[in-house]
Coordinates of C-alpha atoms in Angstrom, one line a residue:
M1 CA 268.1 -53.2 -56.1
M2 CA 265.5 -51.7 -53.7
K3 CA 264.2 -55.2 -53.0
S4 CA 267.7 -56.4 -52.1
I5 CA 268.2 -53.5 -49.7
L6 CA 264.9 -54.0 -48.0
S7 CA 265.5 -57.8 -47.7
R8 CA 268.8 -57.0 -46.0
L9 CA 267.4 -54.4 -43.6
F10 CA 264.3 -56.4 -42.8
P11 CA 264.9 -60.1 -43.4
A12 CA 261.9 -62.4 -43.0
D13 CA 263.3 -64.1 -39.9
M14 CA 263.5 -60.8 -38.1
W15 CA 259.7 -60.8 -37.6
R16 CA 259.3 -64.6 -37.1
G17 CA 259.1 -64.9 -33.3
R18 CA 258.1 -63.1 -30.3
L19 CA 258.8 -59.6 -31.7
S20 CA 256.3 -60.0 -34.5
V21 CA 253.7 -61.3 -32.0
L22 CA 254.2 -58.3 -29.7
V23 CA 254.1 -55.7 -32.5
I24 CA 250.9 -57.2 -33.9
A25 CA 249.3 -57.4 -30.4
A26 CA 250.3 -53.8 -29.6
F27 CA 249.0 -52.5 -33.0
L28 CA 245.7 -54.4 -32.6
K29 CA 245.1 -53.1 -29.1
L30 CA 245.6 -49.5 -30.3
I31 CA 243.2 -50.0 -33.2
L32 CA 240.7 -51.7 -30.9
F33 CA 240.9 -48.7 -28.5
D34 CA 240.2 -46.4 -31.4
V35 CA 237.2 -48.5 -32.5
V36 CA 235.7 -48.6 -29.0
W37 CA 236.4 -44.9 -28.5
C38 CA 234.7 -44.0 -31.8
T39 CA 231.7 -46.3 -31.0
G40 CA 230.7 -43.7 -28.3
T41 CA 231.8 -40.6 -30.2
T42 CA 232.2 -40.5 -34.0
F43 CA 233.9 -42.7 -36.5
R44 CA 235.3 -39.8 -38.5
A45 CA 238.7 -40.5 -37.0
M46 CA 238.8 -44.0 -38.6
S47 CA 239.1 -42.5 -42.1
D48 CA 242.3 -40.5 -41.1
I49 CA 245.6 -42.0 -42.3
G50 CA 247.3 -40.5 -39.3
L51 CA 245.4 -42.9 -37.0
Y52 CA 247.0 -45.9 -38.6
L53 CA 250.4 -44.4 -38.9
N54 CA 250.4 -43.3 -35.2
A55 CA 249.0 -46.7 -34.1
L56 CA 252.0 -48.4 -35.9
L57 CA 254.4 -45.9 -34.3
G58 CA 252.8 -46.4 -30.9
A59 CA 252.9 -50.2 -31.3
L60 CA 256.7 -50.1 -32.1
L61 CA 257.3 -47.9 -29.1
L62 CA 255.4 -50.3 -26.8
V63 CA 257.7 -53.2 -27.8
L64 CA 260.9 -51.1 -27.3
P65 CA 261.4 -52.5 -23.8
Y66 CA 261.5 -56.0 -25.3
V67 CA 264.0 -55.0 -27.9
V68 CA 266.3 -53.5 -25.3
S69 CA 265.9 -56.1 -22.5
R70 CA 265.2 -59.3 -24.6
R71 CA 262.9 -60.3 -21.7
F72 CA 259.5 -61.5 -22.8
W73 CA 257.9 -61.0 -19.3
I74 CA 258.9 -57.3 -19.4
A75 CA 257.2 -56.8 -22.7
V76 CA 254.0 -58.5 -21.5
T77 CA 254.1 -56.3 -18.3
V78 CA 254.4 -53.2 -20.4
L79 CA 251.5 -54.2 -22.6
F80 CA 249.3 -54.9 -19.6
L81 CA 250.2 -51.4 -18.2
A82 CA 249.2 -50.0 -21.5
D83 CA 245.9 -51.8 -21.4
G84 CA 245.2 -50.2 -18.0
V85 CA 245.9 -46.7 -19.4
L86 CA 243.8 -47.3 -22.5
V87 CA 240.8 -48.7 -20.7
A88 CA 241.0 -45.9 -18.1
N89 CA 240.8 -43.4 -21.0
L90 CA 237.8 -45.1 -22.5
M91 CA 236.0 -45.0 -19.2
Y92 CA 236.9 -41.3 -18.8
C93 CA 235.7 -40.6 -22.3
R94 CA 232.3 -42.0 -21.6
T95 CA 231.7 -39.2 -19.1
Y96 CA 233.9 -36.4 -20.3
F97 CA 234.2 -37.0 -24.1
T98 CA 238.0 -36.5 -23.9
A99 CA 241.1 -38.3 -22.9
I100 CA 242.4 -38.0 -19.3
P101 CA 244.2 -34.7 -18.9
L102 CA 247.8 -35.0 -17.9
D103 CA 247.1 -33.3 -14.5
S104 CA 244.4 -35.7 -13.7
Y105 CA 246.7 -38.7 -13.6
L106 CA 248.0 -37.1 -10.4
L107 CA 244.5 -37.5 -9.0
A108 CA 244.5 -41.3 -8.9
G109 CA 244.2 -41.1 -5.1
N110 CA 240.8 -39.6 -5.5
L111 CA 239.4 -42.5 -7.4
S112 CA 238.2 -44.1 -4.2
D113 CA 235.6 -41.3 -4.0
F114 CA 234.1 -42.3 -7.4
T115 CA 234.2 -46.1 -7.3
A116 CA 230.6 -46.5 -8.4
S117 CA 231.0 -44.2 -11.3
L118 CA 234.1 -46.0 -12.4
V119 CA 232.4 -49.4 -12.4
D120 CA 229.5 -47.8 -14.2
S121 CA 231.8 -46.5 -17.0
M122 CA 233.0 -50.0 -17.9
R123 CA 231.8 -51.8 -21.0
W124 CA 232.2 -55.4 -22.1
L125 CA 234.0 -54.2 -25.2
D126 CA 236.8 -53.0 -23.0
I127 CA 238.0 -56.5 -22.3
L128 CA 239.1 -56.9 -25.9
I129 CA 242.0 -54.6 -25.3
P130 CA 243.7 -56.7 -22.5
L131 CA 242.8 -59.9 -24.4
T132 CA 245.3 -58.9 -27.1
T133 CA 248.0 -59.0 -24.4
V134 CA 246.8 -62.3 -23.1
A135 CA 246.8 -63.7 -26.7
A136 CA 250.4 -62.4 -27.2
W137 CA 251.5 -64.0 -24.0
I138 CA 250.0 -67.4 -24.9
I139 CA 251.3 -67.4 -28.5
G140 CA 254.6 -65.9 -27.6
R141 CA 255.5 -68.5 -25.0
R142 CA 255.4 -71.1 -27.8
M143 CA 257.7 -69.1 -30.1
P144 CA 261.5 -69.5 -30.2
R145 CA 263.4 -67.2 -27.9
R146 CA 266.1 -66.4 -30.4
F147 CA 266.6 -62.8 -31.4
P148 CA 268.2 -62.7 -34.9
P149 CA 271.5 -60.7 -35.3
R150 CA 271.3 -57.0 -36.0
S151 CA 267.6 -57.1 -35.0
T152 CA 268.0 -54.2 -32.7
L153 CA 269.4 -52.0 -35.4
R154 CA 266.8 -53.1 -37.9
Y155 CA 264.1 -52.5 -35.4
L156 CA 265.4 -48.9 -34.8
V157 CA 265.4 -48.3 -38.5
G158 CA 261.8 -49.5 -38.7
L159 CA 260.9 -47.3 -35.8
A160 CA 262.6 -44.3 -37.4
I161 CA 260.6 -44.9 -40.7
A162 CA 257.3 -45.1 -38.8
A163 CA 258.2 -41.9 -36.9
L164 CA 259.1 -40.2 -40.2
L165 CA 255.8 -41.2 -41.8
S166 CA 253.9 -40.0 -38.8
A167 CA 255.7 -36.7 -38.7
I168 CA 255.1 -36.2 -42.4
A169 CA 251.4 -36.8 -42.0
A170 CA 251.3 -34.2 -39.2
L171 CA 253.4 -31.7 -41.1
C172 CA 251.1 -31.9 -44.1
R173 CA 248.3 -30.6 -41.7
G174 CA 250.4 -27.7 -40.3
G175 CA 252.3 -29.6 -37.6
F176 CA 251.2 -31.8 -34.7
R177 CA 250.2 -29.0 -32.3
A178 CA 248.4 -26.9 -34.9
H179 CA 246.4 -29.9 -36.3
Y180 CA 245.5 -31.1 -32.8
S181 CA 244.2 -27.6 -31.9
R182 CA 242.2 -27.4 -35.0
L183 CA 240.6 -30.7 -34.3
Q184 CA 239.7 -29.6 -30.8
E185 CA 238.0 -26.4 -32.0
S186 CA 236.1 -28.2 -34.8
C187 CA 232.3 -28.8 -34.4
Y188 CA 232.7 -32.4 -35.7
Y189 CA 236.2 -33.6 -35.0
T190 CA 236.8 -32.5 -31.4
T191 CA 236.6 -36.1 -30.1
C192 CA 238.9 -37.3 -32.9
T193 CA 242.2 -36.1 -31.3
T194 CA 242.9 -39.1 -29.1
P195 CA 242.2 -41.8 -31.6
I196 CA 244.2 -40.1 -34.3
Y197 CA 247.2 -39.3 -32.1
T198 CA 246.8 -42.0 -29.5
V199 CA 246.7 -41.4 -25.8
G200 CA 250.4 -40.7 -25.9
G201 CA 249.7 -37.9 -28.4
S202 CA 247.1 -36.4 -26.1
V203 CA 249.6 -36.4 -23.2
M204 CA 252.2 -34.8 -25.5
Y205 CA 249.8 -32.1 -26.5
D206 CA 249.1 -31.3 -22.8
I207 CA 252.8 -31.0 -22.2
L208 CA 253.4 -28.8 -25.1
S209 CA 250.4 -26.5 -24.7
G210 CA 249.7 -26.6 -21.0
N211 CA 252.8 -24.9 -19.5
S212 CA 252.2 -21.6 -17.8
R213 CA 253.6 -18.7 -19.8
A214 CA 253.9 -15.0 -19.3
L215 CA 251.4 -12.7 -21.0
D216 CA 253.4 -11.1 -23.7
E217 CA 252.4 -8.1 -25.9
A218 CA 250.9 -10.3 -28.6
G219 CA 248.8 -12.2 -26.0
R220 CA 247.6 -9.1 -24.4
A221 CA 246.7 -7.6 -27.8
R222 CA 244.8 -10.8 -28.7
I223 CA 242.7 -10.7 -25.4
D224 CA 242.0 -6.9 -25.8
S225 CA 241.0 -7.3 -29.4
W226 CA 238.6 -10.2 -28.5
M227 CA 237.0 -8.1 -25.7
E228 CA 236.6 -5.1 -28.0
Q229 CA 234.9 -7.3 -30.6
K230 CA 232.6 -8.9 -28.0
E231 CA 231.4 -5.5 -26.9
K232 CA 231.0 -4.4 -30.5
Y233 CA 229.0 -7.5 -31.6
R234 CA 227.6 -8.6 -28.2
P235 CA 227.5 -5.6 -25.8
H236 CA 226.6 -6.0 -22.2
R237 CA 223.5 -3.9 -21.5
A238 CA 222.5 -2.9 -18.0
L239 CA 219.0 -3.1 -16.8
T240 CA 217.1 -0.1 -15.6
D241 CA 218.0 1.2 -12.1
S242 CA 214.4 0.9 -11.1
I243 CA 214.5 -2.9 -10.5
A244 CA 214.5 -4.1 -6.9
V245 CA 218.0 -4.4 -5.4
R246 CA 219.3 -7.8 -4.3
D247 CA 222.2 -7.8 -1.8
N248 CA 222.6 -11.5 -1.3
L249 CA 223.2 -14.4 -3.8
V250 CA 222.6 -18.1 -3.1
I251 CA 223.7 -20.5 -5.8
I252 CA 222.7 -24.2 -5.6
L253 CA 224.7 -26.3 -8.0
C254 CA 222.8 -29.6 -8.3
E255 CA 224.9 -32.5 -9.2
S256 CA 223.9 -33.8 -12.7
L257 CA 220.5 -32.1 -12.8
E258 CA 218.9 -32.1 -16.2
S259 CA 215.9 -30.0 -17.4
W260 CA 213.7 -32.8 -18.6
V261 CA 212.7 -33.9 -15.1
I262 CA 211.3 -30.5 -14.3
D263 CA 207.6 -29.8 -14.8
R264 CA 207.2 -33.5 -15.6
K265 CA 204.9 -36.2 -14.4
V266 CA 205.7 -39.9 -15.0
D267 CA 203.3 -42.6 -13.9
G268 CA 201.3 -39.9 -12.3
V269 CA 204.3 -38.9 -10.1
E270 CA 205.5 -35.3 -10.2
I271 CA 209.3 -35.7 -10.3
T272 CA 210.3 -32.2 -9.0
P273 CA 207.3 -30.7 -7.1
V274 CA 209.4 -28.1 -5.3
L275 CA 211.0 -26.8 -8.5
D276 CA 207.7 -27.0 -10.4
S277 CA 206.1 -24.7 -7.8
L278 CA 208.9 -22.2 -8.3
I279 CA 208.7 -22.0 -12.1
A280 CA 204.9 -21.7 -11.9
D281 CA 205.5 -18.3 -10.3
T282 CA 206.4 -16.4 -13.4
A283 CA 206.2 -13.0 -11.7
S284 CA 209.2 -13.6 -9.4
T285 CA 210.9 -16.6 -11.0
L286 CA 213.1 -16.5 -14.1
Y287 CA 213.3 -19.9 -15.7
A288 CA 215.5 -21.0 -18.6
P289 CA 215.2 -24.8 -19.3
N290 CA 217.6 -25.0 -22.2
V291 CA 221.0 -24.3 -20.7
L292 CA 223.5 -26.3 -22.8
T293 CA 226.2 -28.0 -20.9
Q294 CA 229.5 -26.3 -21.5
V295 CA 231.8 -28.0 -19.0
A296 CA 234.7 -30.1 -20.2
A297 CA 237.1 -32.5 -18.5
G298 CA 236.8 -30.6 -15.1
R299 CA 233.0 -31.3 -14.9
S300 CA 231.8 -29.8 -11.6
I301 CA 234.8 -27.5 -11.1
D302 CA 234.4 -26.3 -14.7
C303 CA 230.8 -25.4 -13.8
Q304 CA 232.1 -23.1 -11.0
L305 CA 234.4 -21.5 -13.5
L306 CA 231.5 -20.9 -15.9
V307 CA 229.0 -19.7 -13.4
N308 CA 231.2 -17.9 -10.8
A309 CA 233.8 -16.4 -13.2
G310 CA 232.0 -16.3 -16.6
M311 CA 234.8 -18.2 -18.3
L312 CA 235.0 -21.3 -20.5
P313 CA 236.9 -24.5 -19.5
M314 CA 240.4 -25.1 -20.9
Q315 CA 240.8 -27.0 -24.2
S316 CA 243.3 -29.6 -23.1
S317 CA 243.5 -29.5 -19.3
V318 CA 241.6 -28.8 -16.1
Y319 CA 242.3 -25.3 -14.9
S320 CA 242.0 -26.2 -11.2
M321 CA 244.8 -28.7 -11.5
R322 CA 247.2 -26.9 -13.7
Y323 CA 246.7 -23.4 -12.5
P324 CA 245.3 -23.5 -9.0
Q325 CA 247.0 -20.2 -7.9
N326 CA 245.4 -18.0 -10.6
R327 CA 243.2 -15.1 -9.8
Y328 CA 239.7 -14.7 -11.3
Y329 CA 237.1 -12.0 -11.4
T330 CA 234.0 -13.6 -9.8
L331 CA 230.4 -12.8 -8.8
N332 CA 231.4 -13.0 -5.1
R333 CA 234.2 -10.5 -5.6
A334 CA 231.7 -8.2 -7.5
L335 CA 229.3 -8.4 -4.6
A336 CA 232.0 -7.8 -2.0
E337 CA 233.0 -4.6 -3.9
K338 CA 229.5 -3.4 -3.9
N339 CA 228.3 -4.1 -0.4
G340 CA 231.0 -6.0 1.5
A341 CA 229.3 -9.4 1.0
R342 CA 231.1 -12.3 2.7
S343 CA 231.4 -15.5 0.6
Y344 CA 230.9 -19.2 1.4
I345 CA 231.2 -22.4 -0.5
L346 CA 229.5 -25.4 1.1
T347 CA 230.3 -28.9 -0.2
C348 CA 230.3 -32.4 1.3
D349 CA 233.3 -33.4 -0.7
K350 CA 237.0 -33.4 0.4
P351 CA 238.8 -30.1 -0.3
I352 CA 241.3 -32.0 -2.5
V353 CA 238.6 -33.1 -5.0
W354 CA 239.2 -31.1 -8.2
N355 CA 241.5 -28.9 -6.0
Q356 CA 238.4 -27.1 -4.6
E357 CA 240.4 -25.5 -1.7
P358 CA 242.9 -23.6 -3.8
I359 CA 240.2 -22.7 -6.3
A360 CA 238.1 -21.2 -3.6
R361 CA 241.0 -19.0 -2.8
A362 CA 241.5 -18.2 -6.5
F363 CA 237.9 -17.1 -6.6
G364 CA 238.2 -15.0 -3.5
I365 CA 235.9 -17.1 -1.3
D366 CA 236.1 -16.3 2.4
T367 CA 234.9 -19.5 3.9
L368 CA 235.0 -23.1 2.5
L369 CA 233.1 -25.8 4.4
T370 CA 234.0 -29.3 3.2
R371 CA 233.5 -32.9 4.3
S372 CA 234.9 -32.4 7.8
S373 CA 232.4 -29.6 8.5
W374 CA 229.4 -32.0 8.5
R375 CA 228.1 -34.9 10.5
N376 CA 228.1 -37.9 8.1
D377 CA 224.8 -39.2 9.5
E378 CA 223.0 -40.0 6.3
L379 CA 225.0 -41.3 3.4
V380 CA 224.3 -41.7 -0.4
G381 CA 226.5 -43.2 -3.1
N382 CA 229.4 -45.5 -3.4
P383 CA 231.6 -44.6 -1.8
A384 CA 229.0 -43.0 0.6
K385 CA 228.9 -39.3 1.0
L386 CA 226.6 -37.0 2.9
S387 CA 223.1 -37.1 1.4
D388 CA 221.6 -33.9 -0.1
G389 CA 218.8 -34.1 2.6
S390 CA 221.2 -34.1 5.5
F391 CA 223.5 -31.6 3.8
M392 CA 220.7 -29.1 3.5
R393 CA 219.3 -29.7 7.0
Q394 CA 222.8 -29.2 8.6
A395 CA 223.4 -26.1 6.4
V396 CA 220.1 -24.6 7.8
E397 CA 221.3 -25.5 11.3
K398 CA 224.5 -23.6 10.8
M399 CA 222.7 -20.6 9.4
Q400 CA 220.2 -20.6 12.2
A401 CA 223.0 -20.7 14.7
G402 CA 224.8 -17.8 13.0
E403 CA 227.9 -19.9 12.1
I404 CA 227.4 -18.9 8.5
W405 CA 225.5 -16.0 7.0
P406 CA 224.3 -14.4 10.3
V407 CA 221.3 -12.1 10.0
G408 CA 222.4 -8.6 9.0
E409 CA 225.4 -9.8 6.9
N410 CA 225.4 -9.5 3.1
A411 CA 226.5 -12.8 1.6
F412 CA 227.3 -15.0 -1.4
L413 CA 226.6 -18.7 -0.7
Q414 CA 227.2 -21.6 -3.1
F415 CA 225.9 -25.1 -2.3
V416 CA 227.4 -28.0 -4.2
T417 CA 225.3 -31.1 -3.9
Y418 CA 226.4 -34.7 -4.4
S419 CA 223.6 -37.2 -4.3
G420 CA 222.8 -36.8 -8.0
H421 CA 226.2 -38.2 -9.0
N422 CA 226.3 -41.1 -11.4
P423 CA 225.1 -44.0 -10.9
F424 CA 222.1 -42.3 -9.2
R425 CA 221.5 -45.1 -6.7
L426 CA 219.3 -43.9 -3.8
P427 CA 219.1 -46.1 -0.7
E428 CA 215.8 -47.9 -0.3
N429 CA 215.0 -46.1 3.0
L430 CA 215.2 -42.7 1.2
R431 CA 213.0 -43.6 -1.7
T432 CA 209.6 -41.9 -1.6
V433 CA 208.5 -42.6 -5.2
T434 CA 208.7 -45.5 -7.7
F435 CA 208.3 -45.8 -11.4
S436 CA 207.2 -48.6 -13.8
D437 CA 209.8 -51.1 -14.9
R438 CA 208.8 -50.4 -18.5
F439 CA 211.4 -47.6 -18.3
P440 CA 215.1 -48.4 -18.3
E441 CA 216.6 -48.9 -14.8
R442 CA 219.0 -46.0 -15.2
M443 CA 216.2 -43.6 -16.1
R444 CA 214.1 -44.8 -13.1
D445 CA 217.1 -44.3 -10.8
Y446 CA 217.7 -40.8 -12.2
M447 CA 214.1 -39.7 -11.7
M448 CA 214.0 -41.1 -8.1
M449 CA 217.2 -39.2 -7.3
A450 CA 215.9 -36.0 -8.9
H451 CA 212.8 -36.3 -6.7
Y452 CA 215.0 -36.7 -3.6
T453 CA 217.2 -33.7 -4.4
D454 CA 214.2 -31.6 -5.1
S455 CA 212.9 -32.3 -1.6
A456 CA 216.2 -31.4 -0.1
I457 CA 216.2 -28.1 -2.0
G458 CA 212.7 -27.5 -0.5
T459 CA 214.2 -27.7 3.0
L460 CA 216.7 -25.0 2.2
L461 CA 214.1 -22.8 0.5
S462 CA 211.8 -23.0 3.5
Y463 CA 214.5 -21.6 5.7
L464 CA 215.5 -18.9 3.3
R465 CA 212.0 -17.6 3.0
S466 CA 211.9 -17.3 6.8
R467 CA 214.8 -14.9 6.9
P468 CA 214.2 -11.2 7.3
D469 CA 216.5 -10.5 4.3
Y470 CA 214.7 -12.9 1.9
D471 CA 213.3 -10.1 -0.2
R472 CA 216.8 -8.9 -0.9
T473 CA 218.2 -12.4 -1.7
L474 CA 218.6 -13.8 -5.2
I475 CA 218.4 -17.6 -5.3
V476 CA 219.9 -19.5 -8.3
I477 CA 219.3 -23.2 -8.9
T478 CA 221.0 -24.9 -11.7
G479 CA 222.7 -28.2 -12.7
D480 CA 226.5 -28.4 -12.7
H481 CA 226.3 -30.4 -15.9
E482 CA 224.2 -33.0 -17.7
G483 CA 224.0 -36.4 -16.0
L484 CA 223.2 -39.2 -18.4
A485 CA 226.3 -38.9 -20.6
M486 CA 226.6 -41.9 -22.9
D487 CA 223.6 -43.7 -21.3
R488 CA 221.4 -41.2 -23.0
A489 CA 221.4 -43.1 -26.3
A490 CA 220.6 -46.4 -24.7
I491 CA 217.7 -44.9 -22.7
L492 CA 216.3 -43.2 -25.8
D493 CA 216.2 -46.6 -27.6
N494 CA 213.3 -47.4 -25.2
P495 CA 210.1 -46.2 -26.8
D496 CA 208.6 -45.3 -23.4
A497 CA 211.5 -43.1 -22.6
R498 CA 211.4 -41.2 -25.8
G499 CA 209.4 -38.0 -25.4
I500 CA 210.3 -37.9 -21.7
V501 CA 214.1 -37.9 -21.7
S502 CA 215.7 -35.1 -23.7
P503 CA 218.1 -36.0 -26.5
G504 CA 220.1 -32.9 -25.7
Q505 CA 222.5 -32.1 -22.8
Y506 CA 220.5 -29.4 -21.1
T507 CA 220.5 -28.2 -17.5
P508 CA 218.0 -25.8 -16.0
L509 CA 218.5 -22.2 -14.8
I510 CA 215.9 -21.2 -12.1
V511 CA 216.3 -17.8 -10.5
V512 CA 214.0 -17.4 -7.5
N513 CA 213.0 -14.0 -6.1
S514 CA 214.2 -12.5 -9.3
P515 CA 213.5 -8.8 -10.0
V516 CA 212.7 -9.9 -13.6
G517 CA 210.4 -13.0 -13.9
G518 CA 209.3 -15.0 -16.9
R519 CA 210.5 -17.9 -19.0
Y520 CA 213.4 -17.9 -21.5
D521 CA 212.9 -20.9 -23.9
A522 CA 215.8 -20.3 -26.3
V523 CA 219.1 -22.1 -26.0
L524 CA 221.8 -20.5 -23.9
G525 CA 225.1 -21.7 -22.5
Q526 CA 226.4 -22.1 -19.0
A527 CA 228.7 -19.2 -19.7
D528 CA 225.6 -17.0 -20.1
I529 CA 224.6 -17.4 -16.5
Y530 CA 227.3 -15.2 -15.2
P531 CA 226.4 -12.0 -17.2
T532 CA 222.7 -12.7 -16.5
L533 CA 223.3 -12.7 -12.8
L534 CA 225.4 -9.5 -13.1
N535 CA 222.3 -7.9 -14.7
L536 CA 220.0 -9.2 -12.0
L537 CA 222.3 -8.1 -9.2
Q538 CA 222.9 -4.6 -10.8
L539 CA 226.6 -5.4 -10.9
D540 CA 226.9 -4.2 -14.6
S541 CA 229.8 -1.8 -13.8
Y542 CA 232.0 -4.8 -12.6
R543 CA 235.1 -4.8 -14.8
W544 CA 234.7 -8.4 -16.1
K545 CA 231.4 -9.0 -18.0
G546 CA 232.1 -12.7 -18.8
M547 CA 232.4 -14.5 -22.1
G548 CA 228.7 -15.1 -22.5
N549 CA 225.7 -12.8 -22.8
S550 CA 222.8 -12.0 -20.5
I551 CA 219.5 -13.6 -21.5
L552 CA 217.9 -10.4 -20.4
D553 CA 219.4 -8.7 -23.4
P554 CA 216.9 -8.9 -26.3
S555 CA 219.7 -9.0 -28.8
K556 CA 221.3 -12.1 -27.4
A557 CA 221.8 -14.8 -30.0
P558 CA 219.7 -17.9 -29.1
F559 CA 222.5 -20.6 -29.3
A560 CA 225.5 -22.0 -27.5
I561 CA 228.5 -24.2 -28.3
S562 CA 229.2 -27.4 -26.4
S563 CA 232.7 -27.6 -24.9
M564 CA 232.7 -31.4 -24.9
T565 CA 231.6 -32.0 -28.5
G566 CA 232.1 -28.6 -30.2
E567 CA 228.6 -28.9 -31.6
L568 CA 226.4 -25.9 -31.9
A569 CA 222.9 -25.9 -30.5
G570 CA 220.2 -23.4 -31.1
D571 CA 219.5 -20.9 -33.9
T572 CA 222.3 -18.7 -35.6
T573 CA 220.1 -17.4 -38.4
A574 CA 220.3 -13.8 -37.3
V575 CA 223.9 -13.9 -36.1
S576 CA 226.5 -12.1 -38.1
P577 CA 229.6 -14.0 -39.3
E578 CA 231.8 -11.6 -37.2
A579 CA 229.8 -12.2 -34.0
L580 CA 229.8 -16.0 -34.6
S581 CA 233.5 -15.9 -35.1
N582 CA 233.9 -14.0 -31.9
I583 CA 231.8 -16.6 -30.0
R584 CA 233.7 -19.6 -31.6
S585 CA 237.0 -18.1 -30.5
A586 CA 235.9 -17.5 -26.9
R587 CA 237.3 -20.8 -25.6
A588 CA 240.7 -20.2 -27.0
I589 CA 240.8 -16.7 -25.5
S590 CA 239.6 -18.1 -22.2
D591 CA 242.4 -20.7 -22.4
L592 CA 244.9 -17.9 -23.0
I593 CA 243.7 -15.9 -20.1
I594 CA 243.9 -18.9 -17.7
S595 CA 247.3 -20.2 -19.0
T596 CA 248.9 -16.7 -18.6
D597 CA 247.0 -15.8 -15.4
A598 CA 246.1 -12.6 -17.3
F599 CA 243.6 -11.3 -14.7
A600 CA 246.3 -11.2 -12.1
I601 CA 247.9 -8.2 -13.9
M602 CA 244.9 -6.7 -15.7
P603 CA 243.5 -3.5 -14.2

């Protein structure tokens, strides 16, 4: 009986022809996408039944245009478009360990600024995905054009069954949104969301979870409860009032700077002599080499959120794109409340990149200097942008001329460098060091670029030391995020690179002219920089203490959690379960604060 019903619903001739070729090609391309994705992340997703059910559902949806139109060329066009989306997400994952956020699809016009990085993110395996469409086109052209009677109805029944099975699989895990959220918050499964639910599922999750919503009573209570628990398990402790006062803050966010190049000689070459001289002065420099990268899909703009505002990046979106009009409590606002400090952000990028212009307003920045503010006389990268060397020289010129931070003014300055951006190709005329070819090319390029940026920082430091207000100026040097991304594993396969390149994603924190010197070797997160600077600037009474903890607090737990992988780095032996739970839930609370613009209405 059942066999008879099935044979009537799905006769053999229904799938003999172009429809079967298209469904098989679509299913294979989604599975190939999952395999390539997992190659660079984890294969845990491949053992999930939902991956195969959702791939089948996705494949049937991809051939829907063919069923409706009966035009083979339309079906092939749709598959090629799908190939482009899938490959783009693989390239994005190799840097950000996540699918492209929904808002970032609107940034396609900015891709010209990152051509070299895009090319560098490609892999030969990626070509397998569009090859499935090519194969379907070649085979399908030889197939009969006929479309058996009632095929549309039967196809829709098959689509409904696939959708039902997919829904049941999700419901058994608490529902699509709940399961997706749990995967994101897991230490081991955070990168499994896209292969299990396909790129379409990731977009759907962004739509369902990313819409701005008002802060209701339950949300406010959740935020208040988390803050109370944080102060209970991880209180913010002020330093003694006897430490020297710092009225000015200069932050240098170095593109992709990792800690392993600091205090390191390779082939007899000191990679970062300027930074090395700073950390050697343990009396007036505070150095923490093990700052775990905590940025997510927003990369550099996420770093500004972490360092300037003490918050964690969003779970499924980029805050600067979805909520550019929010308000944040920031270091510059805290300084302005204390001594009227004027704030500046200096970048050689366009104001539209990562929505830097509205975010500067959201942070309360007074002056934003972007690409049009500089003479593009020395360029690095592809496409070319102002080099770190010229950027720092021109910034010094503007300060000497009183255009920014005139003498006598209290100020917050943030420099955002660019030259260290992947793929780290420094023009020959700017290279002052070389390294043996026994090291991988990418590693050599990275070290040469780090040496170059180090020299540019030296130019800025020389000027700052000449200012009469230098003794009252705190200078912070840190990386905006790690740089090697998925190239790290390949580099570490080289025996000469092992022992030099760090297997971990750590950026440095160097605080120059610090009232508290020394070295902090334990693991910390980028979110811990904000409260540390509050301590050093004696801004402990500021209403927002951040989601991290100051490294100057002896009770600080020596660990951090990566936003990209969800993995924990460091030592949690002495951390109570309650405190650990509070730290693990920090990102969800940060997400809630951002999505409701909670700080706009909080006292």
